[in-house]
Coordinates of C-alpha atoms in Angstrom, one line a residue:
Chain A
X214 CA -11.1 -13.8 -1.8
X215 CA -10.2 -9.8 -1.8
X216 CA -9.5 -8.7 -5.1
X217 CA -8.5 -5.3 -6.7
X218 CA -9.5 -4.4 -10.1
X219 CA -8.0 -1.7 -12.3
X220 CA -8.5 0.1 -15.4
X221 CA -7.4 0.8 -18.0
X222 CA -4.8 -1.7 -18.5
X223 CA -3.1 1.0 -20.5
X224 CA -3.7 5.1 -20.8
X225 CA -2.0 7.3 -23.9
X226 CA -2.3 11.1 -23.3
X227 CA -1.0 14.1 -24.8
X228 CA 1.3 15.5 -23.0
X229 CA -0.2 18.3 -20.9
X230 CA -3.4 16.5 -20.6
X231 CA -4.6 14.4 -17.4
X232 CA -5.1 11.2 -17.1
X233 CA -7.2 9.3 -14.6
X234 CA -6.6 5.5 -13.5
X235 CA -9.3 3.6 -11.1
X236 CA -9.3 0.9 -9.2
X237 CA -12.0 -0.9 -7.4
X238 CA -11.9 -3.0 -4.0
X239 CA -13.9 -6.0 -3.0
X240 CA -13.0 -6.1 1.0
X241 CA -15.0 -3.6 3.0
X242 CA -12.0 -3.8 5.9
X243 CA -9.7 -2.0 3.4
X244 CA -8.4 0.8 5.3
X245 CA -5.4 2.1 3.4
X246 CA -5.2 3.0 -0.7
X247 CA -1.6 3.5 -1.6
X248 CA -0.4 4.1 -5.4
X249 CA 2.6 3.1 -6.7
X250 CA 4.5 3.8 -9.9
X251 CA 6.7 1.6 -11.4
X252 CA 9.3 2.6 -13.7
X253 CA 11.9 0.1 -16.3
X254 CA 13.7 -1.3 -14.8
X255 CA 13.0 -0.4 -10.9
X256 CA 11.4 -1.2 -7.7
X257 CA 7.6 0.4 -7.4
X258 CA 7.5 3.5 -5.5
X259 CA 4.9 5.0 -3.4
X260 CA 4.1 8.5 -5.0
X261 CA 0.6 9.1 -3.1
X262 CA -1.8 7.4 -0.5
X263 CA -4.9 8.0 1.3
X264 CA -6.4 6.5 4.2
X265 CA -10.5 5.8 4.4
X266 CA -10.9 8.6 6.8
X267 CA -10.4 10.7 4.3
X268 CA -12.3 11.3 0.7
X269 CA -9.6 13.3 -1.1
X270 CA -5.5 14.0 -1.3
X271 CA -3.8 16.1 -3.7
X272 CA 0.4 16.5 -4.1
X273 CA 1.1 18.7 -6.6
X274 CA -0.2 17.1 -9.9
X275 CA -1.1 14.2 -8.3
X276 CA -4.7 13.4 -6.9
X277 CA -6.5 10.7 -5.4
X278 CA -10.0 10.3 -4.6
X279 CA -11.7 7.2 -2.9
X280 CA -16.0 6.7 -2.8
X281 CA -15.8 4.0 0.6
X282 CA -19.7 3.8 -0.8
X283 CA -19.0 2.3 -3.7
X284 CA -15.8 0.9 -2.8
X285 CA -13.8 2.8 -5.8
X286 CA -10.6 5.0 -5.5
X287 CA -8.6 6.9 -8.0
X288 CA -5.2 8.3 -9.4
X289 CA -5.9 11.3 -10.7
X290 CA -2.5 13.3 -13.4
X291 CA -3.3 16.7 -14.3
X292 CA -0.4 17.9 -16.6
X293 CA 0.8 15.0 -17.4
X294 CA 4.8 15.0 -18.8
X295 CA 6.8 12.1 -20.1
X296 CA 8.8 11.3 -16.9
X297 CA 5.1 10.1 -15.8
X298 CA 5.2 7.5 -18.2
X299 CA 5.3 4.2 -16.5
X300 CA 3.9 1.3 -15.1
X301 CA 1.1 2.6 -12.0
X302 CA -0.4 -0.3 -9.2
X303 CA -2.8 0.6 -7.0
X304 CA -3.2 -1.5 -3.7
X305 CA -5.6 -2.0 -0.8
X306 CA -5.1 -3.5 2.2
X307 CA -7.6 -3.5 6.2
X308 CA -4.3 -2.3 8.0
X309 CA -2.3 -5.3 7.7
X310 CA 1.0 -6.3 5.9
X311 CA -1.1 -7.6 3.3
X312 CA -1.5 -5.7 0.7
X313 CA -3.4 -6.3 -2.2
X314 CA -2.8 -5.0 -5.4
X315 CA -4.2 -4.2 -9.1
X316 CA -3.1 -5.5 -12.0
X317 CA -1.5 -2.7 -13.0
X318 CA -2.1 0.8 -15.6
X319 CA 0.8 1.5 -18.4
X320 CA 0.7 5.0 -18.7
X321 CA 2.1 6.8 -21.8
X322 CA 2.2 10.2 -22.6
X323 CA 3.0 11.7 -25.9
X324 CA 5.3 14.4 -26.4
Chain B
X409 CA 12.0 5.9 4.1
X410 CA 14.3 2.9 4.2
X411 CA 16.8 2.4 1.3
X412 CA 16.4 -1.0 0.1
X413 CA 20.0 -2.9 -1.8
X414 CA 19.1 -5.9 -3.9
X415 CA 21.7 -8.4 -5.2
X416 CA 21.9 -9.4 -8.2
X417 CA 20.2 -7.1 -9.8
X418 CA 19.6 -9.2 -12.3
X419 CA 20.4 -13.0 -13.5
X420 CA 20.1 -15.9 -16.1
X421 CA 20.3 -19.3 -15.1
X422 CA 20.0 -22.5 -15.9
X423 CA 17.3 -24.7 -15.5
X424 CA 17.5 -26.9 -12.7
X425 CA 19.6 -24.8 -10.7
X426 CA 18.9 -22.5 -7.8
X427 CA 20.0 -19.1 -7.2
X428 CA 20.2 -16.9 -4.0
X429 CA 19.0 -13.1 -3.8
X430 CA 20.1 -10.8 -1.2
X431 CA 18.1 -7.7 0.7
X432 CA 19.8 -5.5 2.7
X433 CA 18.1 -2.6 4.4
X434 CA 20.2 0.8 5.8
X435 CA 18.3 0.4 8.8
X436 CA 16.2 -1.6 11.3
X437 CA 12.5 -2.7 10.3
X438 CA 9.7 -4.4 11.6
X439 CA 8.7 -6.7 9.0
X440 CA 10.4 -7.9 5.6
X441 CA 8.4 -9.7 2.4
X442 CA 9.3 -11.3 -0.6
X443 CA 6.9 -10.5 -3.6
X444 CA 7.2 -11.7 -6.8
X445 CA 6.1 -10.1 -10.4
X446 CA 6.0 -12.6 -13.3
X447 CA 6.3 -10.5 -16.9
X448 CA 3.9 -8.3 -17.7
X449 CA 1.9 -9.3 -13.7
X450 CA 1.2 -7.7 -10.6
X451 CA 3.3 -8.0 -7.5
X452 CA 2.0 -11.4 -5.8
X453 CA 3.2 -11.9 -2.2
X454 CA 5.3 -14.9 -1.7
X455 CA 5.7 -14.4 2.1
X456 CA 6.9 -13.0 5.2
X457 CA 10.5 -12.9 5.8
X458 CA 10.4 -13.1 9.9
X459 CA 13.6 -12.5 12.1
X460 CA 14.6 -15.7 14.0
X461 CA 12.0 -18.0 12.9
X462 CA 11.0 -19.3 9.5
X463 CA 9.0 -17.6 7.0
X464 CA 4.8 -17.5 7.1
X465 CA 4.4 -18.5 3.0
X466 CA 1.6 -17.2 1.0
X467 CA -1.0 -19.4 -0.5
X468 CA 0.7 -21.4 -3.6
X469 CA 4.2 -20.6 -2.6
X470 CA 6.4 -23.5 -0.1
X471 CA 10.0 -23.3 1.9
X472 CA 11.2 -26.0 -0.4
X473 CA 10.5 -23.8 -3.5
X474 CA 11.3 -20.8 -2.0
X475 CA 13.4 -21.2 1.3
X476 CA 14.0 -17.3 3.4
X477 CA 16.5 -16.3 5.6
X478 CA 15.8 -13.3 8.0
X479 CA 19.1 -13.4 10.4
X480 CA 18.8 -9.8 11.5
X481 CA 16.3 -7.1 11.4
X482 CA 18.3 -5.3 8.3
X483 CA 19.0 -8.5 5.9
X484 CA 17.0 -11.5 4.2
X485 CA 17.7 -13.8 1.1
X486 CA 15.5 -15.8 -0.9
X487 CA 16.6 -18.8 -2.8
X488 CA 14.6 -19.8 -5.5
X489 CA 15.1 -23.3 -5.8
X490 CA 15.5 -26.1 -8.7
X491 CA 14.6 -23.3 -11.1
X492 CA 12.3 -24.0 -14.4
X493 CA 11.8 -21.3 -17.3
X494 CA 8.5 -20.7 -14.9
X495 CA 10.4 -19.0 -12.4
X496 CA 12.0 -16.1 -14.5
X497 CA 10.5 -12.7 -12.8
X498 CA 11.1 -10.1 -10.9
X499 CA 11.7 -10.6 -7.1
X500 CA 11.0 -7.9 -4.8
X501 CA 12.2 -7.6 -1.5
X502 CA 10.1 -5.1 0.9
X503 CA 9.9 -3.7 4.3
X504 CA 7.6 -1.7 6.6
X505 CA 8.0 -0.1 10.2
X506 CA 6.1 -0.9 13.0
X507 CA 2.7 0.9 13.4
X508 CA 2.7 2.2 9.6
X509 CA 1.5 -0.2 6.8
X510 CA 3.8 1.6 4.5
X511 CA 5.5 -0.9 2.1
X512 CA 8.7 0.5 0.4
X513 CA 10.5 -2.0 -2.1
X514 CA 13.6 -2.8 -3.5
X515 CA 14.7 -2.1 -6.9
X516 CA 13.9 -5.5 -7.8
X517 CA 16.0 -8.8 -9.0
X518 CA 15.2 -9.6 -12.3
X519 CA 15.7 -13.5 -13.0
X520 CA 16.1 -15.2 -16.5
X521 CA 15.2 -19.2 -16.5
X522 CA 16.9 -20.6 -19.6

């Protein structure tokens, strides 16, 4: 079945470093690349996305990329600070409610 | 984006027992789900929540186990059923809009199996 993989499991980082978190998709239909970050204690929330008619996205310090070749997308942090630290999910899904999603990037950054 | 009110927040119950979690939405949406994420896990879909008519269940997940209300188009519960120390996670509720695949979740319900 359709499957997401992600890496790392977990990131450290200096604070005002970057850090880069990348997931790969196994079902060619997958239209739609969200990330999500996940902080204690809370509900995930949707800090970028990027749809596959589209190679690149950037919002302020966040990136993300996505190669529809080789079926890989990315997070991308550039100055990272310690409010990023949390939990990060990437997901994929063909542009139906189901949405498939990694298993998930604990990101910590060191003050 | 929708703001999504989850009761309790969190719980622990007893084995054996069942337990009842609410999702209330501030406004109408198209679709509601029910995910859950074990300790440590991904977010697993259990199933769609679907107004007026009974809930299409994910793979591994049944009514009995996990029965779903959708009365309206702005609230949902999920009862989690004749609970074992299995069963303790976190239970999302979330919702998207017609014609936009965007999922925004709860805060979560965070269940303790004792």
């Amino acid at each position: 079945g359709e499957n997401v993989e992600q890496h790392p499991s977990t990131l450290s980082v200096q604070e005002g470093d970057s850090a880069v978190i990348k997931c790969t998709y196994s079902d060619s239909a997958s239209n739609y690349f969200p990330w999500y970050k996940q902080e204690l204690g809370k509900g995930p929330q949707l800090i970028i996305d990027i749809r596959s008619n589209v190679g690149e996205k950037k919002d302020q310090r966040i990136a993300v990329t996505l190669n529809k070749t080789a079926k890989h997308f990315s997070l991308h942090i550039t100055e990272t600070q310690p409010e990023d630290s949390a939990v990060y999910f990437c997901a994929a899904t063909s542009g139906t409610y189901k949405y498939i999603f990694g298993t998930g990037t604990r990101l910590k950054v060191l003050a | 984006s929708a703001v999504i009110s989850q009761k309790p927040s969190r719980d622990i119950c007893q084995r054996g027992t069942s337990l009842t979690i609410q999702c209330q939405v501030d406004s109408q949406v198209t679709m509601m789900f029910w995910y859950r994420q074990q300790p440590g896990q991904s977010l697993t879909l259990i199933a769609t929540a679907n107004q007026g008519s009974e809930a299409t269940y994910e793979s591994g997940f049944v009514i009995d186990k996990f029965p779903i209300s959708r009365p309206n188009l702005t609230f949902s519960t999920l009862t989690v059923s004749n609970m074992s120390p299995e069963d303790s996670s976190i239970y999302l509720c979330s919702v998207s809009y017609s014609g936009a695949n965007v999922l925004t979740f709860g805060a979560g319900s965070r269940l303790t199996v004792l």
